[in-house]
Amino acid sequence: MRETPRSRETAADAGPGLPQRRPGRAFAHTGASSSGTPHRSDGRPPHTPRGARRTDLAGHPGTTPPVPGWPAPLVLRFLGLLAALFSLITWQVAVEGPLLRLDERVGGELFGHGPAGLTQVFSDLGGMPVALPVLTCAIGYALWRRALRLAVYAALTMAAVPALVIPLKVATARQGPLTEAVNYFPSGHTATAAVAYGASALVLLALPRPSWLREASWPRAWMMPVAAILLTTATGIGLVLHGYHWPLDVLASWCLGPCVLAPLWWVSCRSRRRSSSRTPSC
């Protein structure tokens, strides 16, 4: 008996057989129905990885995202504000303006307050015998980790302190609070503390920590700059309370320190980006 020939199946038949592509439904959202690559949902060429990284400014592929930190425009505005304040204070000291007379009245009220022994300890934090060995250890650690550029910038930053402070002292020739001697503006001890402790924090932040220190719950990365700020603040307070400097002498050095540290901060950020790019992502 002859079999009746079956009619040709259409895409709408529900009988057994291979599934048929139905344009306008399953592949309508892909936009790739005519490209021949239904397995890719974004129409990219097959050789492009899904997690491809963006190129940097130089066009190098595979760069990592920037290390989180303060935005550069914000830092530049902050440094500009400090530079303007430092210029204002220096101008008032040079012309013996009204700000200088106010400073002397405030300083006269502050001298002698606080425990003498404690204020002396705070003042000594800005001395070379205390602050310089701290920076030397940080530079030595950078050399041991083969971060020569970072170590050189840290050393040059410290050398910039006397190169800037000494000419200003001679040019202003401000008399000290409890002495007939001059050349007290700006405070050399405060500038030394700001640069030495600040440079040490920047160097240590730029270098990768050892594995045993990364696994420990302390010290956190933010503790190093906070410690540098606290030590610098304590130095200035001790100098004023003990009668070694006028308040404006200390305030001017607080403004000068971050400006001197700016080149080292830039190098530190670049070193952190390079070290993070070499670290495998999780």
PDB file of C-alpha atoms in Angstrom, residues 83-203:
ATOM      1  CA  ALA A  83      50.066  78.771  49.068  1.00  0.00           C
ATOM      2  CA  ALA A  84      47.842  81.861  49.113  1.00  0.00           C
ATOM      3  CA  LEU A  85      47.564  81.743  52.910  1.00  0.00           C
ATOM      4  CA  PHE A  86      51.328  81.318  53.246  1.00  0.00           C
ATOM      5  CA  SER A  87      51.904  84.321  50.981  1.00  0.00           C
ATOM      6  CA  LEU A  88      49.500  86.428  53.026  1.00  0.00           C
ATOM      7  CA  ILE A  89      51.191  85.528  56.309  1.00  0.00           C
ATOM      8  CA  THR A  90      54.656  86.185  54.901  1.00  0.00           C
ATOM      9  CA  TRP A  91      53.557  89.563  53.553  1.00  0.00           C
ATOM     10  CA  GLN A  92      52.110  90.570  56.930  1.00  0.00           C
ATOM     11  CA  VAL A  93      55.294  89.555  58.715  1.00  0.00           C
ATOM     12  CA  ALA A  94      57.469  91.445  56.223  1.00  0.00           C
ATOM     13  CA  VAL A  95      55.498  94.712  56.466  1.00  0.00           C
ATOM     14  CA  GLU A  96      54.603  94.273  60.162  1.00  0.00           C
ATOM     15  CA  GLY A  97      50.922  94.529  59.358  1.00  0.00           C
ATOM     16  CA  PRO A  98      47.907  94.264  61.651  1.00  0.00           C
ATOM     17  CA  LEU A  99      47.908  90.467  61.421  1.00  0.00           C
ATOM     18  CA  LEU A 100      51.356  90.449  62.984  1.00  0.00           C
ATOM     19  CA  ARG A 101      50.243  92.553  65.955  1.00  0.00           C
ATOM     20  CA  LEU A 102      47.253  90.259  66.494  1.00  0.00           C
ATOM     21  CA  ASP A 103      49.594  87.276  66.377  1.00  0.00           C
ATOM     22  CA  GLU A 104      51.768  88.740  69.120  1.00  0.00           C
ATOM     23  CA  ARG A 105      48.781  89.349  71.380  1.00  0.00           C
ATOM     24  CA  VAL A 106      47.486  85.801  70.892  1.00  0.00           C
ATOM     25  CA  GLY A 107      50.936  84.325  71.400  1.00  0.00           C
ATOM     26  CA  GLY A 108      51.423  86.246  74.634  1.00  0.00           C
ATOM     27  CA  GLU A 109      48.253  84.650  75.998  1.00  0.00           C
ATOM     28  CA  LEU A 110      49.323  81.131  75.020  1.00  0.00           C
ATOM     29  CA  PHE A 111      52.924  81.091  76.249  1.00  0.00           C
ATOM     30  CA  GLY A 112      53.478  78.998  79.367  1.00  0.00           C
ATOM     31  CA  HIS A 113      50.230  77.023  79.182  1.00  0.00           C
ATOM     32  CA  GLY A 114      50.300  73.257  79.480  1.00  0.00           C
ATOM     33  CA  PRO A 115      52.813  70.949  81.193  1.00  0.00           C
ATOM     34  CA  ALA A 116      56.306  72.191  80.413  1.00  0.00           C
ATOM     35  CA  GLY A 117      57.714  68.692  80.042  1.00  0.00           C
ATOM     36  CA  LEU A 118      55.027  67.619  77.591  1.00  0.00           C
ATOM     37  CA  THR A 119      55.293  70.752  75.476  1.00  0.00           C
ATOM     38  CA  GLN A 120      59.049  70.260  75.327  1.00  0.00           C
ATOM     39  CA  VAL A 121      58.577  66.691  74.076  1.00  0.00           C
ATOM     40  CA  PHE A 122      56.152  67.927  71.444  1.00  0.00           C
ATOM     41  CA  SER A 123      58.631  70.594  70.365  1.00  0.00           C
ATOM     42  CA  ASP A 124      61.415  68.031  70.021  1.00  0.00           C
ATOM     43  CA  LEU A 125      59.345  66.030  67.542  1.00  0.00           C
ATOM     44  CA  GLY A 126      60.333  68.577  64.895  1.00  0.00           C
ATOM     45  CA  GLY A 127      64.053  68.392  65.603  1.00  0.00           C
ATOM     46  CA  MET A 128      66.426  66.755  63.158  1.00  0.00           C
ATOM     47  CA  PRO A 129      67.562  64.105  65.705  1.00  0.00           C
ATOM     48  CA  VAL A 130      63.966  62.816  65.925  1.00  0.00           C
ATOM     49  CA  ALA A 131      62.315  63.490  62.562  1.00  0.00           C
ATOM     50  CA  LEU A 132      65.227  62.746  60.231  1.00  0.00           C
ATOM     51  CA  PRO A 133      65.793  59.123  61.409  1.00  0.00           C
ATOM     52  CA  VAL A 134      62.104  58.379  60.739  1.00  0.00           C
ATOM     53  CA  LEU A 135      62.427  59.551  57.140  1.00  0.00           C
ATOM     54  CA  THR A 136      65.757  57.751  56.770  1.00  0.00           C
ATOM     55  CA  CYS A 137      64.096  54.449  57.696  1.00  0.00           C
ATOM     56  CA  ALA A 138      61.351  55.050  55.140  1.00  0.00           C
ATOM     57  CA  ILE A 139      63.912  55.874  52.431  1.00  0.00           C
ATOM     58  CA  GLY A 140      65.921  52.784  53.345  1.00  0.00           C
ATOM     59  CA  TYR A 141      62.817  50.637  53.020  1.00  0.00           C
ATOM     60  CA  ALA A 142      62.126  52.156  49.597  1.00  0.00           C
ATOM     61  CA  LEU A 143      65.669  51.341  48.473  1.00  0.00           C
ATOM     62  CA  TRP A 144      65.295  47.786  49.775  1.00  0.00           C
ATOM     63  CA  ARG A 145      62.114  47.448  47.691  1.00  0.00           C
ATOM     64  CA  ARG A 146      64.054  48.864  44.698  1.00  0.00           C
ATOM     65  CA  ALA A 147      61.933  52.018  44.514  1.00  0.00           C
ATOM     66  CA  LEU A 148      64.885  54.256  43.681  1.00  0.00           C
ATOM     67  CA  ARG A 149      62.846  57.078  42.181  1.00  0.00           C
ATOM     68  CA  LEU A 150      60.618  57.276  45.221  1.00  0.00           C
ATOM     69  CA  ALA A 151      63.611  57.347  47.566  1.00  0.00           C
ATOM     70  CA  VAL A 152      65.320  60.112  45.584  1.00  0.00           C
ATOM     71  CA  TYR A 153      62.200  62.280  45.572  1.00  0.00           C
ATOM     72  CA  ALA A 154      61.796  61.811  49.333  1.00  0.00           C
ATOM     73  CA  ALA A 155      65.403  62.848  49.954  1.00  0.00           C
ATOM     74  CA  LEU A 156      65.074  65.893  47.688  1.00  0.00           C
ATOM     75  CA  THR A 157      61.859  66.869  49.456  1.00  0.00           C
ATOM     76  CA  MET A 158      63.623  66.888  52.802  1.00  0.00           C
ATOM     77  CA  ALA A 159      66.534  68.865  51.347  1.00  0.00           C
ATOM     78  CA  ALA A 160      64.071  71.498  50.114  1.00  0.00           C
ATOM     79  CA  VAL A 161      63.129  72.442  53.703  1.00  0.00           C
ATOM     80  CA  PRO A 162      66.331  74.306  54.654  1.00  0.00           C
ATOM     81  CA  ALA A 163      66.639  75.623  51.093  1.00  0.00           C
ATOM     82  CA  LEU A 164      63.279  77.392  51.511  1.00  0.00           C
ATOM     83  CA  VAL A 165      63.123  78.129  55.239  1.00  0.00           C
ATOM     84  CA  ILE A 166      66.574  79.630  55.790  1.00  0.00           C
ATOM     85  CA  PRO A 167      66.263  82.379  53.117  1.00  0.00           C
ATOM     86  CA  LEU A 168      62.824  83.281  54.489  1.00  0.00           C
ATOM     87  CA  LYS A 169      64.191  83.513  58.014  1.00  0.00           C
ATOM     88  CA  VAL A 170      66.960  85.840  56.887  1.00  0.00           C
ATOM     89  CA  ALA A 171      64.659  87.952  54.705  1.00  0.00           C
ATOM     90  CA  THR A 172      61.987  88.527  57.376  1.00  0.00           C
ATOM     91  CA  ALA A 173      64.339  88.619  60.410  1.00  0.00           C
ATOM     92  CA  ARG A 174      61.447  88.266  62.843  1.00  0.00           C
ATOM     93  CA  GLN A 175      62.299  88.424  66.510  1.00  0.00           C
ATOM     94  CA  GLY A 176      61.483  85.437  68.707  1.00  0.00           C
ATOM     95  CA  PRO A 177      58.784  85.632  71.387  1.00  0.00           C
ATOM     96  CA  LEU A 178      60.954  85.360  74.512  1.00  0.00           C
ATOM     97  CA  THR A 179      64.373  86.339  73.199  1.00  0.00           C
ATOM     98  CA  GLU A 180      66.207  89.153  71.460  1.00  0.00           C
ATOM     99  CA  ALA A 181      67.330  86.803  68.676  1.00  0.00           C
ATOM    100  CA  VAL A 182      65.825  87.072  65.195  1.00  0.00           C
ATOM    101  CA  ASN A 183      65.182  84.799  62.179  1.00  0.00           C
ATOM    102  CA  TYR A 184      62.235  82.960  63.689  1.00  0.00           C
ATOM    103  CA  PHE A 185      59.852  83.013  60.711  1.00  0.00           C
ATOM    104  CA  PRO A 186      58.809  80.472  59.552  1.00  0.00           C
ATOM    105  CA  SER A 187      59.219  77.697  62.099  1.00  0.00           C
ATOM    106  CA  GLY A 188      61.946  75.317  60.971  1.00  0.00           C
ATOM    107  CA  HIS A 189      60.931  72.623  63.460  1.00  0.00           C
ATOM    108  CA  THR A 190      57.337  72.628  62.221  1.00  0.00           C
ATOM    109  CA  ALA A 191      58.398  72.486  58.567  1.00  0.00           C
ATOM    110  CA  THR A 192      60.815  69.656  59.342  1.00  0.00           C
ATOM    111  CA  ALA A 193      58.103  67.657  61.110  1.00  0.00           C
ATOM    112  CA  ALA A 194      55.570  68.226  58.313  1.00  0.00           C
ATOM    113  CA  VAL A 195      57.934  67.144  55.550  1.00  0.00           C
ATOM    114  CA  ALA A 196      59.724  64.315  57.362  1.00  0.00           C
ATOM    115  CA  TYR A 197      56.607  62.593  58.690  1.00  0.00           C
ATOM    116  CA  GLY A 198      54.531  63.415  55.625  1.00  0.00           C
ATOM    117  CA  ALA A 199      57.190  62.100  53.239  1.00  0.00           C
ATOM    118  CA  SER A 200      57.532  58.920  55.305  1.00  0.00           C
ATOM    119  CA  ALA A 201      53.779  58.331  55.061  1.00  0.00           C
ATOM    120  CA  LEU A 202      53.756  58.908  51.294  1.00  0.00           C
ATOM    121  CA  VAL A 203      56.677  56.553  50.739  1.00  0.00           C
TER     122      VAL A 203
END
